[in-house]
PDB file of C-alpha atoms in Angstrom:
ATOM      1  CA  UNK A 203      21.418  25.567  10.194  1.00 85.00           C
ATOM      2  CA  UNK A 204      20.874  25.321   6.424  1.00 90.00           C
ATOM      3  CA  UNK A 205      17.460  26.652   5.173  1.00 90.00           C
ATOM      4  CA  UNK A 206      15.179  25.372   1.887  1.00 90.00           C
ATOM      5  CA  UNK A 207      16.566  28.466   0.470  1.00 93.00           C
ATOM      6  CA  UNK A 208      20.355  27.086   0.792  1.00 95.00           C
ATOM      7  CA  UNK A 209      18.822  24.023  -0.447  1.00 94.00           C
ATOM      8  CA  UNK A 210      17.717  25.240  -3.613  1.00 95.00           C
ATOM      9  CA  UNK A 211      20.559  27.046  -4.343  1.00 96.00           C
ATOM     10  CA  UNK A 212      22.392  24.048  -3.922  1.00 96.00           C
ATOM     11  CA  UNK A 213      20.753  21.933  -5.838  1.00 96.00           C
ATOM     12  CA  UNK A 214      20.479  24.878  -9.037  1.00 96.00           C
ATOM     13  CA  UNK A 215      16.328  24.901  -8.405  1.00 96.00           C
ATOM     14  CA  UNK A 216      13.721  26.952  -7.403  1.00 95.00           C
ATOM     15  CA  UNK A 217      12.842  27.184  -3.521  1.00 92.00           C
ATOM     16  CA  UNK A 218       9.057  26.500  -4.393  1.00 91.00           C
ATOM     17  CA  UNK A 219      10.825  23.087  -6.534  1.00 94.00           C
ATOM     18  CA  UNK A 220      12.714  22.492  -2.537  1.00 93.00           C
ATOM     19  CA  UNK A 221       8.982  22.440  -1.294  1.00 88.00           C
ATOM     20  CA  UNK A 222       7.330  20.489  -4.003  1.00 90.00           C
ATOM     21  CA  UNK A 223      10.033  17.785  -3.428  1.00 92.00           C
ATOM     22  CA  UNK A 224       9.643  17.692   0.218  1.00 86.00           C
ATOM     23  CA  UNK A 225       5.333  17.405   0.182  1.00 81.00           C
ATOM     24  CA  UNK A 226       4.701  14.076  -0.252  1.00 74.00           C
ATOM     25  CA  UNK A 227       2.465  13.447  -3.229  1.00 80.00           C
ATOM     26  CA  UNK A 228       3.329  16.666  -4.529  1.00 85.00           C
ATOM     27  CA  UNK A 229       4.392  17.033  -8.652  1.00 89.00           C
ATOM     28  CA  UNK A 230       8.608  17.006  -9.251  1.00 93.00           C
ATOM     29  CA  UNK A 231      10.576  15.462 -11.955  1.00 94.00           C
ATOM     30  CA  UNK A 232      12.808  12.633 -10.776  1.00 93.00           C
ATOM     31  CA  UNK A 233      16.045  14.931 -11.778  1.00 96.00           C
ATOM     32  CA  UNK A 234      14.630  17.318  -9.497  1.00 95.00           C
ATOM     33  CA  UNK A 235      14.320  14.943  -6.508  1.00 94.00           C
ATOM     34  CA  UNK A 236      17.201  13.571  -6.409  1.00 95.00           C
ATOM     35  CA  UNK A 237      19.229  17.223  -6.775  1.00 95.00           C
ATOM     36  CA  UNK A 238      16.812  18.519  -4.030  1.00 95.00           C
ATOM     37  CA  UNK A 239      17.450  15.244  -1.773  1.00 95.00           C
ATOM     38  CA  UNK A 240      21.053  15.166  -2.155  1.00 96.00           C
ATOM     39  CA  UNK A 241      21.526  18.791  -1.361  1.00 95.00           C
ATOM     40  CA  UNK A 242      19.749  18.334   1.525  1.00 95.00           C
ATOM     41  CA  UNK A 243      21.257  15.307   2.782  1.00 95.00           C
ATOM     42  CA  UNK A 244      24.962  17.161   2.172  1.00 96.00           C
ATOM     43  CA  UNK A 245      23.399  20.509   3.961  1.00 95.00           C
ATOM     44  CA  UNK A 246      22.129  18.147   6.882  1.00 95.00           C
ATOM     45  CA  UNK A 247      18.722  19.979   6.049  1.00 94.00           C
ATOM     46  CA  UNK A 248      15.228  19.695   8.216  1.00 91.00           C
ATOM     47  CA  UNK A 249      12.330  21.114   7.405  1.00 86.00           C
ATOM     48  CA  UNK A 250      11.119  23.453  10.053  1.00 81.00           C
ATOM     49  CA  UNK A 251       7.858  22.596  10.630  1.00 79.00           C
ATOM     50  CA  UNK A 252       6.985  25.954  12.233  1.00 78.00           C
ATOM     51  CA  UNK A 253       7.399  27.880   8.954  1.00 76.00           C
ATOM     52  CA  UNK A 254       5.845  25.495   7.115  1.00 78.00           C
ATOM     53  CA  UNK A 255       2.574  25.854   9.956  1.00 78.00           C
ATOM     54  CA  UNK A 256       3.007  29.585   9.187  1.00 77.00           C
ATOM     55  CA  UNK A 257       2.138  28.863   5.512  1.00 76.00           C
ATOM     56  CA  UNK A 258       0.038  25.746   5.470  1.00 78.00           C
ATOM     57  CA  UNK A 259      -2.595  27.413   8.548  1.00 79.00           C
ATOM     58  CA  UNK A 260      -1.660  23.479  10.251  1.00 84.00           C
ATOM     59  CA  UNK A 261       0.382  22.617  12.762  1.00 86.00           C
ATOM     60  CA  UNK A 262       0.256  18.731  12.693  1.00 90.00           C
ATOM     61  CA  UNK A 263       0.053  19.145  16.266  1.00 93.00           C
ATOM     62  CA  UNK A 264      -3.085  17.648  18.937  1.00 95.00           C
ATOM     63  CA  UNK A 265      -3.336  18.391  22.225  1.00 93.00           C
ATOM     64  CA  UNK A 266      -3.981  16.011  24.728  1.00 90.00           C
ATOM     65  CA  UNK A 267      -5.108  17.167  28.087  1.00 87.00           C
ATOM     66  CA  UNK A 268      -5.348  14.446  30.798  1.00 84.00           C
ATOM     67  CA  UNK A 269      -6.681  14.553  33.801  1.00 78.00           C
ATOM     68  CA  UNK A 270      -5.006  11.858  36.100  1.00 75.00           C
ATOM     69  CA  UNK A 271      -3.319   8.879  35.293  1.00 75.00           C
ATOM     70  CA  UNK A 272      -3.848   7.101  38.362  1.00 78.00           C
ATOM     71  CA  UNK A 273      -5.946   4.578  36.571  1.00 75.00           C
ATOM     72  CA  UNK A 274      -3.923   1.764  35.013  1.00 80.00           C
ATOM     73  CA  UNK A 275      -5.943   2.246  31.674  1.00 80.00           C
ATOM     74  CA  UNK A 276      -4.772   5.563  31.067  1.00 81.00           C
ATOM     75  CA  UNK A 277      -0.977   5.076  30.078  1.00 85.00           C
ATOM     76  CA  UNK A 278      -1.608   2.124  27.622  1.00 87.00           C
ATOM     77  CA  UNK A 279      -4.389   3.476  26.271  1.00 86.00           C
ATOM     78  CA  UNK A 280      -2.502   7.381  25.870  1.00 88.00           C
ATOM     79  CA  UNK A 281       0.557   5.147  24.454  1.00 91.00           C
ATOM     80  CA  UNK A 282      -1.335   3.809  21.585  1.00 93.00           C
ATOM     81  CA  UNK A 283      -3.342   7.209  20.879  1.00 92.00           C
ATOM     82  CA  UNK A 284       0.042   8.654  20.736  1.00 93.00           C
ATOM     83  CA  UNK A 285       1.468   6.016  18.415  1.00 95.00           C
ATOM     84  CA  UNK A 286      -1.026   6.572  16.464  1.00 95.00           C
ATOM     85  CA  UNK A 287      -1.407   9.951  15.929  1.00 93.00           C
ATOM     86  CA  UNK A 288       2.404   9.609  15.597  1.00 91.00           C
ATOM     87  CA  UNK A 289       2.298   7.285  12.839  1.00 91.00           C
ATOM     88  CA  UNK A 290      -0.065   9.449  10.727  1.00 89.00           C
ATOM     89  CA  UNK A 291       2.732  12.597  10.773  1.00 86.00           C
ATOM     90  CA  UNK A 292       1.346  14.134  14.085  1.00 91.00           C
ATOM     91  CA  UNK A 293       2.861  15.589  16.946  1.00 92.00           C
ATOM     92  CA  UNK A 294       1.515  15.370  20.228  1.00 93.00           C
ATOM     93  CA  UNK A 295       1.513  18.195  22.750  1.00 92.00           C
ATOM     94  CA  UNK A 296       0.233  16.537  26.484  1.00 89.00           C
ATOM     95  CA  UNK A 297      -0.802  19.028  29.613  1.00 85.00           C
ATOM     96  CA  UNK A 298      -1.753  17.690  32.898  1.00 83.00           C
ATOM     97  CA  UNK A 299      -5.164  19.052  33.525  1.00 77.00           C
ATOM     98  CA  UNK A 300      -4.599  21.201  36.440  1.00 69.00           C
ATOM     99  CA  UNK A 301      -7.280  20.103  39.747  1.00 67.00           C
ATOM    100  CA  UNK A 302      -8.656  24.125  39.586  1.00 58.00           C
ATOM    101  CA  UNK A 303     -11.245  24.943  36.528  1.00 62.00           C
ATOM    102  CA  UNK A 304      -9.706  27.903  36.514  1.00 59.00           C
ATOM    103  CA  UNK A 305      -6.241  26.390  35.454  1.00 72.00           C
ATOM    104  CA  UNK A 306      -7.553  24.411  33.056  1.00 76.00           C
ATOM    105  CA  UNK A 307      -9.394  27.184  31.113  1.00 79.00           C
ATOM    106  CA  UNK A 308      -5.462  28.806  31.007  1.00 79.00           C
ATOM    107  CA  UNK A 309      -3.813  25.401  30.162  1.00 79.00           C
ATOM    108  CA  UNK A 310      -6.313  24.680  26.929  1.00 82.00           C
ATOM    109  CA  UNK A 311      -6.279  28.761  25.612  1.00 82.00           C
ATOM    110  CA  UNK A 312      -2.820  28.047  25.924  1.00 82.00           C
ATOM    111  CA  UNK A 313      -2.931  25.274  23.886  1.00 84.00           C
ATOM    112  CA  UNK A 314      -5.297  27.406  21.347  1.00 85.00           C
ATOM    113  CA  UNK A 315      -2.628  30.103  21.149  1.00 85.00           C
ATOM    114  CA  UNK A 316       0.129  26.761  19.775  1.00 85.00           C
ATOM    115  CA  UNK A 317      -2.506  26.160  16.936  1.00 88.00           C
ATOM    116  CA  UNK A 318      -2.931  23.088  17.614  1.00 92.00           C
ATOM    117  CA  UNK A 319      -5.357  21.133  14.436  1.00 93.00           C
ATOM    118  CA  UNK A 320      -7.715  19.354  17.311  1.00 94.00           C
ATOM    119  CA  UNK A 321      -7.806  18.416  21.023  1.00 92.00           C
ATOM    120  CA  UNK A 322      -8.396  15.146  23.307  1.00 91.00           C
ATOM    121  CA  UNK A 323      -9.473  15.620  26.235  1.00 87.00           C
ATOM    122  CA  UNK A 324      -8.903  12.084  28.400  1.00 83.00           C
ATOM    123  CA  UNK A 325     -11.206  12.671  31.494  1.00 74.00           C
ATOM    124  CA  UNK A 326     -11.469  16.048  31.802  1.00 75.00           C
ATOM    125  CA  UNK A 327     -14.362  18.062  31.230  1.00 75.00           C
ATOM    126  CA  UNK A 328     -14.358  21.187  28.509  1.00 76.00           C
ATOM    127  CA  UNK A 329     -16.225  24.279  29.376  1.00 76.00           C
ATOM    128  CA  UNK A 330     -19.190  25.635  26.873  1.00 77.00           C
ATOM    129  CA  UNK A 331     -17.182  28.665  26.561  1.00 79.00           C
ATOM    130  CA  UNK A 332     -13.638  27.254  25.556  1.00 81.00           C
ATOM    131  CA  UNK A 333     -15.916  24.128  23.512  1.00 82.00           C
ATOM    132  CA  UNK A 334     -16.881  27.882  21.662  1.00 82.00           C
ATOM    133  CA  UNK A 335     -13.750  28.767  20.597  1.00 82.00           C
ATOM    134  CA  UNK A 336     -12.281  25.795  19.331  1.00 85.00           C
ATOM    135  CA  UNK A 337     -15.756  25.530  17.468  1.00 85.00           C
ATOM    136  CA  UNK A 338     -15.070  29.405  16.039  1.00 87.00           C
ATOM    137  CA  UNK A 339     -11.083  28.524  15.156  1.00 87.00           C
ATOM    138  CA  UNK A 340     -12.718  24.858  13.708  1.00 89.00           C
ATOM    139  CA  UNK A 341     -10.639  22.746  15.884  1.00 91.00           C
ATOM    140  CA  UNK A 342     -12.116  19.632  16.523  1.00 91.00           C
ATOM    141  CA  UNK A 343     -12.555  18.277  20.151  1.00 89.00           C
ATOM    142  CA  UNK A 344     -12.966  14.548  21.268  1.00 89.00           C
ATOM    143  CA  UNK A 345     -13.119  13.644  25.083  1.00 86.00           C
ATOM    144  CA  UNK A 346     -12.193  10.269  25.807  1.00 86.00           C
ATOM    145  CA  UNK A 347     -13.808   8.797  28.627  1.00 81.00           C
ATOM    146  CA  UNK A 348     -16.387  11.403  29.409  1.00 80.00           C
ATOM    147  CA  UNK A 349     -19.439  12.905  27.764  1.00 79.00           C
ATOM    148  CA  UNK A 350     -20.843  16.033  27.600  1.00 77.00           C
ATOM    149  CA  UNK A 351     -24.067  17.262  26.207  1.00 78.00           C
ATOM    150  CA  UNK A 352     -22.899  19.112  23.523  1.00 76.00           C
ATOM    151  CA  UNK A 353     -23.378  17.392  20.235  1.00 76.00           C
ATOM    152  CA  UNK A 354     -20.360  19.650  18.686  1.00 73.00           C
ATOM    153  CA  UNK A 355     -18.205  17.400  20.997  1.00 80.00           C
ATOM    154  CA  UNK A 356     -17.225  13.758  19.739  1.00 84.00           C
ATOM    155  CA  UNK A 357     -17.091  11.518  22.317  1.00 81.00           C
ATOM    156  CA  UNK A 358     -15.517   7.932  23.002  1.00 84.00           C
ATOM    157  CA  UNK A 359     -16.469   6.316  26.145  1.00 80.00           C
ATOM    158  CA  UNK A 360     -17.260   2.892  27.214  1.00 79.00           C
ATOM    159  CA  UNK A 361     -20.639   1.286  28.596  1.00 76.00           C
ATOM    160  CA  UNK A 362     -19.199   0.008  32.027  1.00 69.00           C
TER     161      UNK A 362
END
């Protein structure tokens, strides 16, 4: 597996001039590009978006923890959140809310301890002292379909 240092050796550039090319919006010549881009297309390179969480402090990752998906609602509306979120450069990671409190508190720490950059929590509630440490590490929580009274918790629900 070829790395952005292979990359930039290819190409006869920096490995800083590799990253610069592959952040959108970020400052290359055109020269530049297209020796970066064509020594990463013949190295089959990816970027590996771990590493570049290690240095950027984001992991372009949400969590989504559902509760049930009995209801019909759930899937298409979990579809298009996804899409969405998809569409905008994120990855989603999903976890079944487990039916104990307990397993729950486990399943979202876990998801804490990925770095994930926010949560969504469809139907399931979000204890004061977990809704504390995503408040400490500033990742932002939104429950979908419930409310809580915590006004550091957005909230989209309908009135039914």
């Amino acid at each position: 597996m070829a790395s952005s240092l292979d990359v930039a050796r290819r190409a006869g550039v920096s490995q800083s001039a590799v990253s610069r090319v592959l952040t959108p919006g970020a400052s290359v010549s055109p020269q530049t590009r297209t020796r970066v881009l064509a020594a990463a297309a013949a190295l089959h390179y990816r970027p590996n978006s771990l590493a570049r969480g290690l240095t950027t402090g984001r992991s372009r990752v949400i969590g989504l923890v559902v509760a049930y998906l009995y209801n019909q609602y759930y899937p298409v509306v979990l579809e298009r959140l996804c899409a969405a979120l998809q569409a905008r450069g994120y990855h989603v990671m999903v976890v079944i809310a487990p039916q104990a409190d307990a397993d729950l508190e486990g399943a979202l720490a876990e998801m804490l301890d990925h770095q994930v950059d926010g949560l969504v929590m469809a139907s399931a509630s979000l204890s004061s002292t977990l809704a504390r440490h995503c408040a400490a590490r500033g990742v932002p929580v939104v429950q979908f379909n419930r409310a809580q009274d915590d006004p550091s918790i957005s909230a989209v629900t309908s009135d039914n």
